[in-house]
Short mmCIF file of C-alpha atoms in Angstrom, two decimals:
data_model
loop_
_atom_site.label_atom_id
_atom_site.label_comp_id
_atom_site.label_asym_id
_atom_site.label_seq_id
_atom_site.Cartn_x
_atom_site.Cartn_y
_atom_site.Cartn_z
CA MET A 1423 -96.37 -80.62 -6.03
CA ALA A 1424 -98.56 -79.02 -8.34
CA PRO A 1425 -101.78 -79.67 -6.74
CA PHE A 1426 -100.67 -77.65 -3.47
CA PHE A 1427 -99.25 -74.62 -5.46
CA GLY A 1428 -102.33 -74.62 -7.47
CA LYS A 1429 -104.05 -73.16 -3.98
CA PHE A 1430 -102.36 -70.23 -4.70
CA LYS A 1431 -104.24 -68.21 -6.68
CA GLY A 1432 -103.38 -65.01 -8.80
CA ASN A 1433 -104.71 -61.42 -7.96
CA ALA A 1434 -106.48 -60.26 -10.93
CA GLY A 1435 -105.88 -56.25 -11.28
CA PRO A 1436 -108.49 -53.73 -12.54
CA ALA A 1437 -109.39 -53.14 -16.22
CA SER A 1438 -106.98 -51.86 -18.30
CA PRO A 1439 -108.78 -48.07 -19.29
CA ALA A 1440 -107.26 -48.73 -22.80
CA ASN A 1441 -109.39 -51.21 -23.94
CA GLY A 1442 -111.60 -52.22 -21.21
CA ALA A 1443 -110.45 -55.87 -20.82
CA SER A 1444 -109.39 -57.85 -17.92
CA PRO A 1445 -105.97 -58.71 -17.97
CA ALA A 1446 -104.92 -62.68 -18.16
CA LYS A 1447 -105.00 -63.82 -14.71
CA LYS A 1448 -101.71 -65.23 -13.26
CA ASP A 1449 -100.98 -68.81 -13.74
CA PRO A 1450 -101.49 -70.29 -10.36
CA ASN A 1451 -98.66 -73.13 -10.95
CA ALA A 1452 -95.82 -70.42 -12.46
CA PRO A 1453 -92.71 -70.20 -10.01
CA GLN A 1454 -92.39 -66.77 -8.27
CA LEU A 1455 -89.05 -65.18 -7.66
CA THR A 1456 -87.22 -65.71 -4.33
CA SER A 1457 -86.29 -62.26 -2.76
CA LEU A 1458 -82.28 -62.89 -4.39
CA GLU A 1459 -84.22 -63.23 -7.51
CA LYS A 1460 -85.89 -60.29 -7.60
CA HIS A 1461 -83.02 -58.48 -6.24
CA LEU A 1462 -80.67 -59.69 -9.52
CA VAL A 1463 -84.00 -59.14 -12.38
CA ASP A 1464 -82.28 -56.44 -13.50
CA ALA A 1465 -79.22 -58.21 -14.51
CA THR A 1466 -78.37 -58.10 -18.20
CA GLY A 1467 -75.33 -59.44 -20.42
CA PRO A 1468 -72.87 -62.40 -19.79
CA VAL A 1469 -71.90 -63.00 -16.22
CA ARG A 1470 -68.29 -61.80 -15.30
CA SER A 1471 -65.67 -63.58 -15.85
CA ASP A 1472 -63.98 -63.39 -12.51
CA GLY A 1473 -67.52 -64.64 -10.67
CA SER A 1474 -67.96 -61.18 -8.89
CA ASP A 1475 -71.42 -61.12 -9.92
CA LYS A 1476 -72.26 -64.71 -8.66
CA PHE A 1477 -74.02 -65.37 -5.49
CA PHE A 1478 -73.75 -69.18 -4.49
CA GLY A 1479 -74.65 -70.21 -0.48
CA PHE A 1480 -73.14 -73.21 1.17
CA GLU A 1481 -74.80 -76.54 1.88
CA ASN A 1482 -74.73 -77.24 5.68
CA VAL A 1483 -73.39 -80.60 5.53
CA ARG A 1484 -74.84 -82.16 8.80
CA GLU A 1485 -73.96 -85.20 10.37
CA HIS A 1486 -77.06 -87.05 8.56
CA ARG A 1487 -75.41 -86.08 5.43
CA THR A 1488 -71.85 -86.60 5.89
CA VAL A 1489 -70.80 -89.14 9.00
CA GLY A 1490 -68.57 -87.31 11.73
CA VAL A 1491 -69.05 -83.80 10.24
CA GLY A 1492 -69.43 -81.20 12.91
CA ARG A 1493 -70.72 -77.58 12.00
CA VAL A 1494 -67.80 -75.23 10.51
CA ALA A 1495 -67.85 -71.64 10.09
CA ASP A 1496 -67.87 -72.20 6.40
CA THR A 1497 -71.23 -70.08 5.17
CA GLY A 1498 -69.31 -67.19 6.93
CA TYR A 1499 -65.79 -67.05 5.77
CA GLU A 1500 -65.52 -68.92 2.72
CA SER A 1501 -68.61 -66.61 1.53
CA SER A 1502 -66.20 -63.55 2.95
CA LEU A 1503 -63.41 -64.71 1.46
CA ALA A 1504 -65.04 -65.78 -1.99
CA ALA A 1505 -66.56 -61.98 -2.14
CA HIS A 1506 -63.28 -60.36 -1.95
CA ALA A 1507 -61.56 -59.52 -5.10
CA PRO A 1508 -58.16 -60.14 -4.42
CA PHE A 1509 -58.05 -62.84 -2.26
CA ARG A 1510 -60.54 -64.87 -4.75
CA GLU A 1511 -58.36 -63.79 -7.83
CA SER A 1512 -54.79 -65.22 -6.04
CA VAL A 1513 -56.09 -68.08 -5.64
CA MET A 1514 -57.33 -68.98 -8.90
CA ASN A 1515 -54.56 -67.27 -10.45
CA PHE A 1516 -51.92 -69.19 -8.57
CA PRO A 1517 -50.00 -71.50 -9.89
CA SER A 1518 -51.62 -70.35 -13.36
CA ARG A 1519 -55.31 -70.47 -14.23
CA THR A 1520 -56.37 -73.82 -15.85
CA PRO A 1521 -58.74 -73.37 -19.12
CA LEU A 1522 -62.13 -74.76 -17.88
CA GLU A 1523 -62.04 -77.81 -20.27
CA LEU A 1524 -59.47 -79.17 -18.82
CA LEU A 1525 -60.83 -78.80 -15.24
CA THR A 1526 -62.50 -82.70 -14.97
CA VAL A 1527 -65.54 -83.74 -12.81
CA PRO A 1528 -66.61 -87.39 -12.03
CA PRO A 1529 -69.87 -88.49 -14.13
CA SER A 1530 -71.40 -88.54 -10.50
CA ALA A 1531 -70.25 -85.22 -9.69
CA PRO A 1532 -73.11 -82.87 -10.85
CA ARG A 1533 -76.38 -82.59 -8.68
CA ASN A 1534 -78.04 -80.11 -10.62
CA PRO A 1535 -81.65 -80.74 -11.52
CA ASP A 1536 -81.91 -78.30 -14.48
CA GLY A 1537 -78.68 -79.53 -16.43
CA ASP A 1538 -76.79 -76.61 -16.25
CA THR A 1539 -73.39 -78.55 -15.99
CA THR A 1540 -72.80 -81.45 -17.58
CA THR A 1541 -69.94 -84.32 -17.94
CA SER A 1542 -68.39 -84.95 -21.49
CA GLU A 1543 -67.04 -88.17 -22.78
CA ASN A 1544 -63.94 -87.72 -21.51
CA GLY A 1545 -64.78 -86.29 -18.16
CA ALA A 1546 -64.07 -82.77 -18.63
CA LEU A 1547 -66.69 -80.19 -17.19
CA SER A 1548 -68.46 -78.45 -20.08
CA PRO A 1549 -70.87 -76.23 -19.08
CA VAL A 1550 -73.75 -75.66 -21.29
CA LYS A 1551 -76.49 -72.87 -21.95
CA SER A 1552 -78.92 -72.93 -19.41
CA LYS A 1553 -82.45 -72.33 -20.57
CA ALA A 1554 -82.97 -69.82 -17.83
CA PRO A 1555 -79.06 -68.77 -17.42
CA LEU A 1556 -80.00 -66.31 -14.65
CA PHE A 1557 -82.43 -68.19 -12.34
CA PRO A 1558 -82.06 -72.11 -13.15
CA GLY A 1559 -84.63 -72.82 -11.06
CA GLY A 1560 -86.88 -70.55 -12.19
CA ALA A 1561 -89.23 -71.33 -15.30
CA ASN A 1562 -87.95 -74.64 -15.65
CA GLY A 1563 -87.68 -75.25 -11.56
CA THR A 1564 -90.05 -76.32 -9.04
CA PRO A 1565 -92.69 -73.83 -8.46
CA ARG A 1566 -92.32 -71.65 -5.60
CA LYS A 1567 -94.01 -69.63 -3.34
CA ALA A 1568 -92.67 -65.89 -2.55
CA THR A 1569 -90.48 -65.44 0.21
CA PRO A 1570 -92.67 -64.63 3.24
CA THR A 1571 -91.89 -62.33 6.27
CA VAL A 1572 -88.68 -63.45 8.48
CA GLY A 1573 -89.85 -64.43 11.63
CA SER A 1574 -93.36 -65.30 11.34
CA PRO A 1575 -94.85 -68.20 13.78
CA GLY A 1576 -95.73 -71.51 12.10
CA PRO A 1577 -98.78 -73.73 13.13
CA PRO A 1578 -97.88 -75.78 16.22
CA GLY A 1579 -96.02 -79.06 16.01
CA THR A 1580 -94.88 -77.80 12.21
CA ARG A 1581 -90.89 -78.73 11.35
CA PRO A 1582 -89.04 -75.34 10.83
CA GLU A 1583 -88.27 -76.98 6.95
CA ASP A 1584 -92.14 -77.30 6.39
CA ASN A 1585 -92.80 -73.55 7.91
CA PRO A 1586 -92.78 -70.87 5.05
CA ALA A 1587 -91.91 -68.62 7.06
CA SER A 1588 -88.82 -69.99 8.05
CA PRO A 1589 -85.10 -69.77 7.09
CA GLU A 1590 -85.26 -73.77 7.02
CA TYR A 1591 -87.96 -73.38 4.56
CA ARG A 1592 -85.93 -71.30 1.80
CA LYS A 1593 -82.85 -72.92 2.53
CA LYS A 1594 -84.90 -76.07 1.17
CA LEU A 1595 -85.99 -74.04 -1.48
CA ALA A 1596 -82.77 -72.97 -2.43
CA LEU A 1597 -81.57 -76.42 -2.86
CA ALA A 1598 -84.37 -77.83 -4.80
CA ALA A 1599 -83.91 -74.42 -6.99
CA GLY A 1600 -80.32 -74.94 -7.79
CA PRO A 1601 -77.74 -75.98 -9.64
CA VAL A 1602 -76.37 -77.55 -6.79
CA LEU A 1603 -72.31 -77.90 -7.31
CA ASN A 1604 -71.45 -80.72 -5.77
CA MET A 1605 -67.97 -80.67 -5.13
CA GLU A 1606 -66.85 -84.25 -4.38
CA TYR A 1607 -64.10 -83.97 -7.35
CA ASP A 1608 -60.84 -83.29 -7.05
CA ASN A 1609 -58.84 -80.91 -10.06
CA SER A 1610 -55.31 -80.83 -7.99
CA ARG A 1611 -53.37 -82.93 -10.65
CA ASN A 1612 -54.67 -80.20 -13.16
CA TYR A 1613 -52.81 -77.55 -10.88
CA GLY A 1614 -49.58 -79.50 -10.66
CA MET A 1615 -50.10 -79.90 -7.01
CA SER A 1616 -51.08 -82.54 -4.75
CA GLU A 1617 -54.74 -82.73 -3.25
CA ASN A 1618 -55.09 -79.79 -0.12
CA LEU A 1619 -57.57 -77.49 1.56
CA PHE A 1620 -55.89 -74.70 -1.09
CA THR A 1621 -56.80 -76.84 -4.42
CA SER A 1622 -60.59 -77.57 -2.99
CA LEU A 1623 -60.84 -74.33 -2.44
CA LYS A 1624 -59.49 -73.46 -5.59
CA ASP A 1625 -61.75 -75.82 -7.36
CA ILE A 1626 -64.93 -74.43 -5.42
CA PHE A 1627 -64.13 -70.94 -6.94
CA GLU A 1628 -63.42 -72.48 -10.38
CA ALA A 1629 -66.94 -74.57 -10.50
CA ILE A 1630 -68.78 -71.35 -9.47
CA ILE A 1631 -67.25 -69.58 -12.22
CA ALA A 1632 -67.59 -72.44 -14.63
CA ASN A 1633 -71.24 -72.40 -14.39
CA GLN A 1634 -73.29 -70.06 -16.17
CA SER A 1635 -75.77 -69.18 -13.35
CA ARG A 1636 -75.68 -66.26 -10.80
CA ILE A 1637 -76.85 -67.74 -8.10
CA GLY A 1638 -76.65 -71.51 -6.92
CA VAL A 1639 -75.55 -73.61 -3.68
CA VAL A 1640 -72.08 -75.49 -3.23
CA SER A 1641 -72.00 -78.50 -1.39
CA PRO A 1642 -68.63 -78.54 -0.54
CA HIS A 1643 -68.26 -82.36 0.57
CA LYS A 1644 -64.47 -82.61 -0.59
CA PHE A 1645 -63.34 -79.67 1.20
CA LEU A 1646 -64.70 -80.78 4.62
CA GLU A 1647 -63.03 -84.36 3.97
CA ILE A 1648 -59.70 -82.68 3.76
CA LEU A 1649 -60.87 -80.66 6.59
CA ARG A 1650 -61.24 -83.49 8.73
CA ARG A 1651 -58.59 -85.67 7.15
CA GLU A 1652 -55.89 -83.15 8.31
CA ASN A 1653 -57.34 -81.12 11.31
CA GLU A 1654 -58.40 -83.58 14.06
CA MET A 1655 -60.34 -80.81 15.81
CA PHE A 1656 -62.86 -81.38 12.60
CA ARG A 1657 -63.84 -84.90 12.96
CA SER A 1658 -66.02 -84.56 15.87
CA ALA A 1659 -69.45 -83.47 15.66
CA MET A 1660 -68.48 -80.30 17.93
CA HIS A 1661 -69.21 -77.00 16.84
CA GLN A 1662 -65.62 -75.18 16.07
CA ASP A 1663 -65.44 -71.43 16.36
CA ALA A 1664 -65.69 -68.96 13.08
CA HIS A 1665 -62.13 -67.35 14.35
CA GLU A 1666 -60.38 -70.53 14.52
CA PHE A 1667 -61.37 -71.85 11.19
CA LEU A 1668 -60.34 -68.36 9.49
CA ASN A 1669 -56.98 -68.92 10.78
CA LEU A 1670 -56.49 -72.46 10.38
CA LEU A 1671 -57.92 -72.18 7.02
CA LEU A 1672 -55.40 -69.16 6.14
CA ASN A 1673 -52.29 -70.90 7.54
CA GLN A 1674 -53.24 -74.08 5.51
CA VAL A 1675 -53.23 -72.01 2.35
CA VAL A 1676 -49.92 -70.72 2.64
CA ASP A 1677 -48.27 -74.24 3.66
CA ASN A 1678 -49.84 -75.64 0.55
CA VAL A 1679 -48.48 -72.56 -1.38
CA GLU A 1680 -45.17 -72.77 0.65
CA HIS A 1681 -44.82 -76.52 -0.26
CA PHE A 1682 -45.08 -76.35 -4.08
CA SER A 1683 -43.12 -73.31 -4.30
CA LYS A 1684 -40.29 -75.07 -2.49
CA GLN A 1685 -40.64 -78.22 -4.97
CA MET A 1686 -40.57 -75.70 -7.84
CA GLU A 1687 -37.46 -73.68 -6.65
CA PRO A 1688 -34.11 -75.28 -7.98
CA ARG A 1689 -32.02 -77.23 -5.45
CA SER A 1690 -29.30 -74.43 -5.43
CA ASP A 1691 -31.70 -71.70 -4.37
CA GLN A 1692 -33.03 -73.72 -1.30
CA THR A 1693 -30.98 -71.31 0.99
CA ASP A 1694 -32.04 -68.28 -0.28
CA PHE A 1695 -35.96 -69.71 -0.40
CA ALA A 1696 -35.47 -70.63 3.49
CA ALA A 1697 -34.26 -67.30 3.81
CA SER A 1698 -37.17 -65.69 2.35
CA LYS A 1699 -39.98 -63.08 3.87
CA GLY A 1700 -42.41 -65.02 6.50
CA LEU A 1701 -44.73 -64.70 9.21
CA SER A 1702 -43.06 -64.76 12.78
CA THR A 1703 -45.88 -65.88 14.99
CA ALA A 1704 -49.26 -66.54 12.78
CA LEU A 1705 -48.05 -68.37 9.40
CA SER A 1706 -45.17 -69.92 8.32
CA SER A 1707 -43.05 -68.65 6.01
CA VAL A 1708 -43.98 -67.88 2.02
CA ALA A 1709 -41.25 -67.26 -0.83
CA ALA A 1710 -41.42 -64.04 -1.21
CA SER A 1711 -39.83 -64.55 -5.01
CA THR A 1712 -41.33 -65.83 -8.20
CA THR A 1713 -41.45 -69.50 -9.15
CA PRO A 1714 -39.56 -70.03 -12.29
CA GLU A 1715 -42.41 -72.43 -13.92
CA SER A 1716 -45.49 -70.34 -13.25
CA GLY A 1717 -44.54 -67.08 -12.93
CA ASN A 1718 -46.57 -66.01 -9.88
CA GLU A 1719 -45.78 -64.01 -6.66
CA THR A 1720 -46.37 -66.35 -3.55
CA ASP A 1721 -46.83 -63.87 -0.76
CA TRP A 1722 -50.18 -62.98 -1.72
CA VAL A 1723 -51.56 -63.83 1.39
CA HIS A 1724 -49.21 -61.96 3.58
CA ASP A 1725 -49.89 -59.06 1.13
CA LEU A 1726 -53.85 -58.88 2.18
CA PHE A 1727 -54.19 -59.96 5.84
CA GLU A 1728 -50.06 -59.25 7.19
CA GLY A 1729 -49.71 -56.32 9.77
CA THR A 1730 -47.18 -55.82 12.05
CA LEU A 1731 -47.67 -54.98 15.25
CA THR A 1732 -45.09 -53.42 17.86
CA SER A 1733 -44.78 -53.92 21.28
CA GLU A 1734 -43.08 -50.74 23.29
CA THR A 1735 -41.63 -51.47 26.77
CA ARG A 1736 -40.60 -48.72 28.70
CA CYS A 1737 -38.68 -49.46 31.89
CA LEU A 1738 -39.61 -47.44 35.03
CA THR A 1739 -35.99 -47.73 36.43
CA CYS A 1740 -34.21 -46.51 33.70
CA GLU A 1741 -36.68 -45.08 31.47
CA ASN A 1742 -35.02 -47.32 28.39
CA THR A 1743 -37.87 -48.13 25.84
CA SER A 1744 -37.52 -51.23 23.64
CA GLN A 1745 -39.37 -52.61 21.11
CA ARG A 1746 -40.37 -56.10 19.35
CA ASP A 1747 -41.97 -56.42 16.47
CA GLU A 1748 -44.81 -59.47 15.43
CA ALA A 1749 -47.07 -60.11 12.40
CA PHE A 1750 -50.89 -60.47 12.75
CA LEU A 1751 -53.16 -61.54 10.52
CA ASP A 1752 -56.30 -59.99 12.59
CA LEU A 1753 -56.73 -58.34 15.95
CA SER A 1754 -58.17 -59.74 18.87
CA VAL A 1755 -59.84 -57.15 20.68
CA ASP A 1756 -61.53 -57.51 24.37
CA LEU A 1757 -64.99 -56.30 25.04
CA ASP A 1758 -66.92 -54.21 27.31
CA ALA A 1759 -70.35 -53.59 27.85
CA HIS A 1760 -71.86 -50.90 25.91
CA SER A 1761 -68.62 -50.12 24.08
CA SER A 1762 -67.91 -49.56 20.43
CA VAL A 1763 -64.90 -51.11 18.04
CA THR A 1764 -62.91 -47.77 18.43
CA SER A 1765 -62.73 -47.97 22.64
CA CYS A 1766 -61.88 -51.33 22.28
CA LEU A 1767 -59.20 -50.53 20.26
CA ARG A 1768 -58.38 -48.22 22.50
CA LYS A 1769 -57.98 -50.22 24.96
CA PHE A 1770 -56.51 -52.70 23.34
CA SER A 1771 -53.40 -50.06 23.16
CA GLU A 1772 -53.77 -49.10 26.51
CA GLU A 1773 -50.36 -48.72 29.09
CA GLU A 1774 -49.96 -52.18 31.04
CA MET A 1775 -48.03 -52.35 34.07
CA LEU A 1776 -45.56 -55.11 34.47
CA CYS A 1777 -44.99 -55.39 37.93
CA GLU A 1778 -44.69 -58.33 40.86
CA ARG A 1779 -44.54 -61.71 39.08
CA ASN A 1780 -44.61 -59.81 35.42
CA LYS A 1781 -41.92 -57.64 35.70
CA PHE A 1782 -39.66 -57.32 32.58
CA HIS A 1783 -36.27 -58.04 32.05
CA CYS A 1784 -34.55 -55.14 31.37
CA ASP A 1785 -31.26 -55.20 29.23
CA MET A 1786 -30.00 -51.90 30.42
CA CYS A 1787 -30.48 -52.52 33.72
CA GLY A 1788 -29.96 -55.79 34.22
CA GLY A 1789 -32.64 -57.51 35.90
CA LEU A 1790 -36.24 -57.47 36.55
CA GLN A 1791 -37.73 -54.26 36.68
CA GLU A 1792 -41.41 -52.64 36.69
CA ALA A 1793 -41.95 -51.62 33.49
CA GLU A 1794 -44.97 -49.90 31.09
CA LYS A 1795 -45.79 -52.16 28.01
CA ARG A 1796 -48.35 -50.97 24.96
CA MET A 1797 -49.06 -52.24 21.83
CA LYS A 1798 -48.92 -50.45 18.53
CA ILE A 1799 -49.65 -50.76 14.71
CA LYS A 1800 -46.81 -50.36 12.84
CA ARG A 1801 -47.66 -51.46 9.33
CA LEU A 1802 -51.02 -51.80 8.49
CA PRO A 1803 -52.94 -54.42 6.22
CA ARG A 1804 -54.63 -53.97 2.93
CA ILE A 1805 -57.51 -56.37 5.11
CA LEU A 1806 -58.13 -55.73 8.53
CA ALA A 1807 -59.69 -58.51 10.22
CA LEU A 1808 -61.25 -57.73 13.91
CA HIS A 1809 -62.15 -60.35 16.15
CA LEU A 1810 -64.47 -59.13 18.85
CA LYS A 1811 -63.58 -61.90 21.77
CA ARG A 1812 -67.48 -62.87 22.91
CA PHE A 1813 -66.19 -66.25 24.31
CA ARG A 1814 -64.89 -65.52 27.78
CA TYR A 1815 -63.32 -68.22 30.35
CA THR A 1816 -64.73 -67.55 33.32
CA GLU A 1817 -63.06 -69.01 36.47
CA ASP A 1818 -66.22 -69.10 38.83
CA LEU A 1819 -68.07 -71.63 36.05
CA GLN A 1820 -64.50 -73.10 34.83
CA ARG A 1821 -65.90 -72.76 31.01
CA LEU A 1822 -66.32 -70.59 28.38
CA GLN A 1823 -69.26 -67.87 28.55
CA LYS A 1824 -70.69 -66.05 25.49
CA LEU A 1825 -70.83 -62.16 26.28
CA PHE A 1826 -73.56 -60.23 24.89
CA HIS A 1827 -72.74 -56.73 25.08
CA ARG A 1828 -73.49 -53.82 22.96
CA VAL A 1829 -70.76 -53.44 20.95
CA VAL A 1830 -71.10 -50.50 17.90
CA TYR A 1831 -69.09 -50.67 14.90
CA PRO A 1832 -69.03 -47.97 11.61
CA TYR A 1833 -69.15 -48.56 8.28
CA HIS A 1834 -65.49 -46.59 8.11
CA LEU A 1835 -62.86 -46.99 10.55
CA ARG A 1836 -59.38 -45.23 10.64
CA LEU A 1837 -56.96 -46.53 12.83
CA PHE A 1838 -55.75 -44.30 15.78
CA ASN A 1839 -53.25 -46.55 17.70
CA THR A 1840 -50.32 -46.69 15.03
CA THR A 1841 -46.46 -46.04 15.44
CA ASP A 1842 -45.12 -42.34 14.57
CA ASP A 1843 -43.42 -44.10 11.62
CA ALA A 1844 -46.38 -46.40 10.43
CA GLU A 1845 -46.75 -45.88 6.72
CA ASP A 1846 -49.92 -44.65 5.61
CA PRO A 1847 -51.25 -44.19 9.11
CA ASP A 1848 -54.62 -42.01 7.90
CA ARG A 1849 -55.99 -44.72 5.85
CA LEU A 1850 -59.59 -45.32 6.28
CA TYR A 1851 -60.89 -48.69 6.27
CA GLU A 1852 -64.32 -49.34 4.75
CA LEU A 1853 -66.74 -52.45 6.44
CA TYR A 1854 -67.13 -55.00 3.77
CA ALA A 1855 -68.10 -58.37 5.66
CA VAL A 1856 -69.76 -59.03 9.28
CA VAL A 1857 -69.56 -62.72 10.59
CA VAL A 1858 -72.49 -63.22 13.02
CA HIS A 1859 -72.46 -65.85 15.97
CA ILE A 1860 -76.35 -66.79 16.75
CA GLY A 1861 -76.96 -68.96 19.54
CA GLY A 1862 -76.60 -68.17 23.37
CA GLY A 1863 -73.64 -69.73 24.40
CA PRO A 1864 -69.83 -70.95 22.65
CA TYR A 1865 -71.07 -74.50 22.55
CA HIS A 1866 -73.54 -74.33 20.26
CA GLY A 1867 -75.08 -71.96 18.00
CA HIS A 1868 -74.71 -70.74 14.25
CA TYR A 1869 -73.11 -68.43 12.14
CA VAL A 1870 -74.18 -66.72 9.05
CA SER A 1871 -72.29 -63.48 7.06
CA ILE A 1872 -73.37 -60.24 5.83
CA ILE A 1873 -71.35 -59.26 2.60
CA LYS A 1874 -71.04 -55.47 1.13
CA THR A 1875 -71.07 -56.86 -2.57
CA GLN A 1876 -69.22 -55.13 -5.55
CA ASP A 1877 -72.73 -53.46 -7.31
CA ARG A 1878 -75.35 -55.48 -5.80
CA GLY A 1879 -75.34 -54.10 -1.98
CA TRP A 1880 -75.39 -56.17 1.28
CA LEU A 1881 -76.37 -59.81 0.92
CA MET A 1882 -76.65 -62.17 3.90
CA PHE A 1883 -75.34 -65.59 3.63
CA ASP A 1884 -76.98 -68.28 5.89
CA ASP A 1885 -76.01 -71.64 4.61
CA GLU A 1886 -77.66 -72.39 1.28
CA LEU A 1887 -79.97 -69.15 1.31
CA VAL A 1888 -78.63 -65.89 0.24
CA GLU A 1889 -81.18 -63.09 0.43
CA PRO A 1890 -80.34 -59.14 -0.01
CA VAL A 1891 -80.41 -57.09 3.36
CA ASP A 1892 -80.97 -53.10 3.38
CA LYS A 1893 -77.54 -51.52 4.78
CA SER A 1894 -79.01 -50.58 8.04
CA PHE A 1895 -79.49 -54.61 8.55
CA VAL A 1896 -76.00 -54.92 9.35
CA LYS A 1897 -76.71 -52.98 12.54
CA ASN A 1898 -78.85 -55.69 13.97
CA PHE A 1899 -75.89 -57.19 14.63
CA PHE A 1900 -74.57 -54.65 17.34
CA GLY A 1901 -75.55 -57.34 20.37
CA GLY A 1902 -77.87 -56.86 23.17
CA GLU A 1903 -79.30 -58.97 25.82
CA PRO A 1904 -78.83 -62.29 25.86
CA ILE A 1905 -82.08 -63.49 24.33
CA PRO A 1906 -83.09 -66.60 22.73
CA GLY A 1907 -81.87 -66.64 19.26
CA MET A 1908 -79.62 -63.12 19.89
CA GLN A 1909 -77.51 -62.60 17.07
CA ASN A 1910 -73.54 -60.80 17.74
CA ALA A 1911 -71.00 -60.11 15.10
CA ALA A 1912 -67.88 -62.07 16.05
CA GLN A 1913 -65.70 -60.90 13.58
CA LEU A 1914 -65.25 -57.81 11.01
CA ALA A 1915 -63.73 -57.69 7.96
CA CYS A 1916 -62.56 -53.90 6.48
CA ALA A 1917 -60.71 -53.21 3.05
#
């Protein structure tokens, strides 16, 4: 590598007016900071104990790395969920925080060229002081070029990972720089739980916090192994939808927490436990009380994501109005061309006529009647997840089709389609994450996420690659014409 990087000469500046001597030439072999490293170059002091100032990408474990693993949206949703402090802290604190020295890592697990994480004789995770704690791949890592402008064409016949202007090239550099947290181990016994998707997610969060670097890459082998084992749809090489992945992940987290909570409950309280608060449609029930051993609340998924929809149906014959409540984790809204999120939500709550084959059975009239129906929000969630339905089944083509409609979304949003008795109906939401689908159709493509951090602005997470972006960059994903590589927002998260 040295001869290659030796070709890049440093630029000598003008003579110093103070002494007239020429400044020392830059070392051509000295590593140059990536855009993320430059973005964090002023970071001082110890890293935060909650991991809020750490920015790790997720390695895209493709089929040639792990047989039978299809592309999933871990980059989009695991990154956005990890960036949300209440969710991350809830995962880490349930059932209780485990001291880092008790978290075991097999000797073969760490895959870090700079040795920031070592394994002691008893297998305990033992973070050691790095020679370059902020950027372990900087002063001591493989020399790197400065990040070039995205989209510059490479020489004909050049592979993407060999073209310095491509994201694939920068992803390769991110993997080489490390540290790479090779998540092939399981700490579920230390949590008092059996191995599942929740414990694997908890392992990832714990490993990031245990590592001393502010940047790096997570290789989620164990997470994907469990995902494949417990969900048949992820065992093939087919691409999976990000929205389905989010719902599956949250459902699995709730199921795992519920199962553990039942085991902790005394037998005499099983009846009360079964009657505790739960989701009616989206999720299985979770105990609303605390477990005696852990003392931790078990309904934090509900508290963060759950809202309540009210279906209001008015009989056109007797004018009687009936209501039915149902819980939701996100709102899936249909799209119109050249519209906005606000107009999509307005359409979501439009009155719908129930007639002909869809007549409403009125209890007052005692039969099927024509009626008007509309959906309103009765309880607003703390985290509002909006799913923009860009994949639609077309009868003529008899297959799914991607919609490239331009849909504008704001940085701040106030819901207007609430019921009269809704609590805090004027709540103002702030956009903090956008999950984007890149590709020309529903059967292929790629997901990335753009996330607003606590104090470092907006970052784009693209597999292993994490790069700072300007706030206005978020507007690039409103949609538009179906051109190759077109990027469209698939889901928004506001808090």
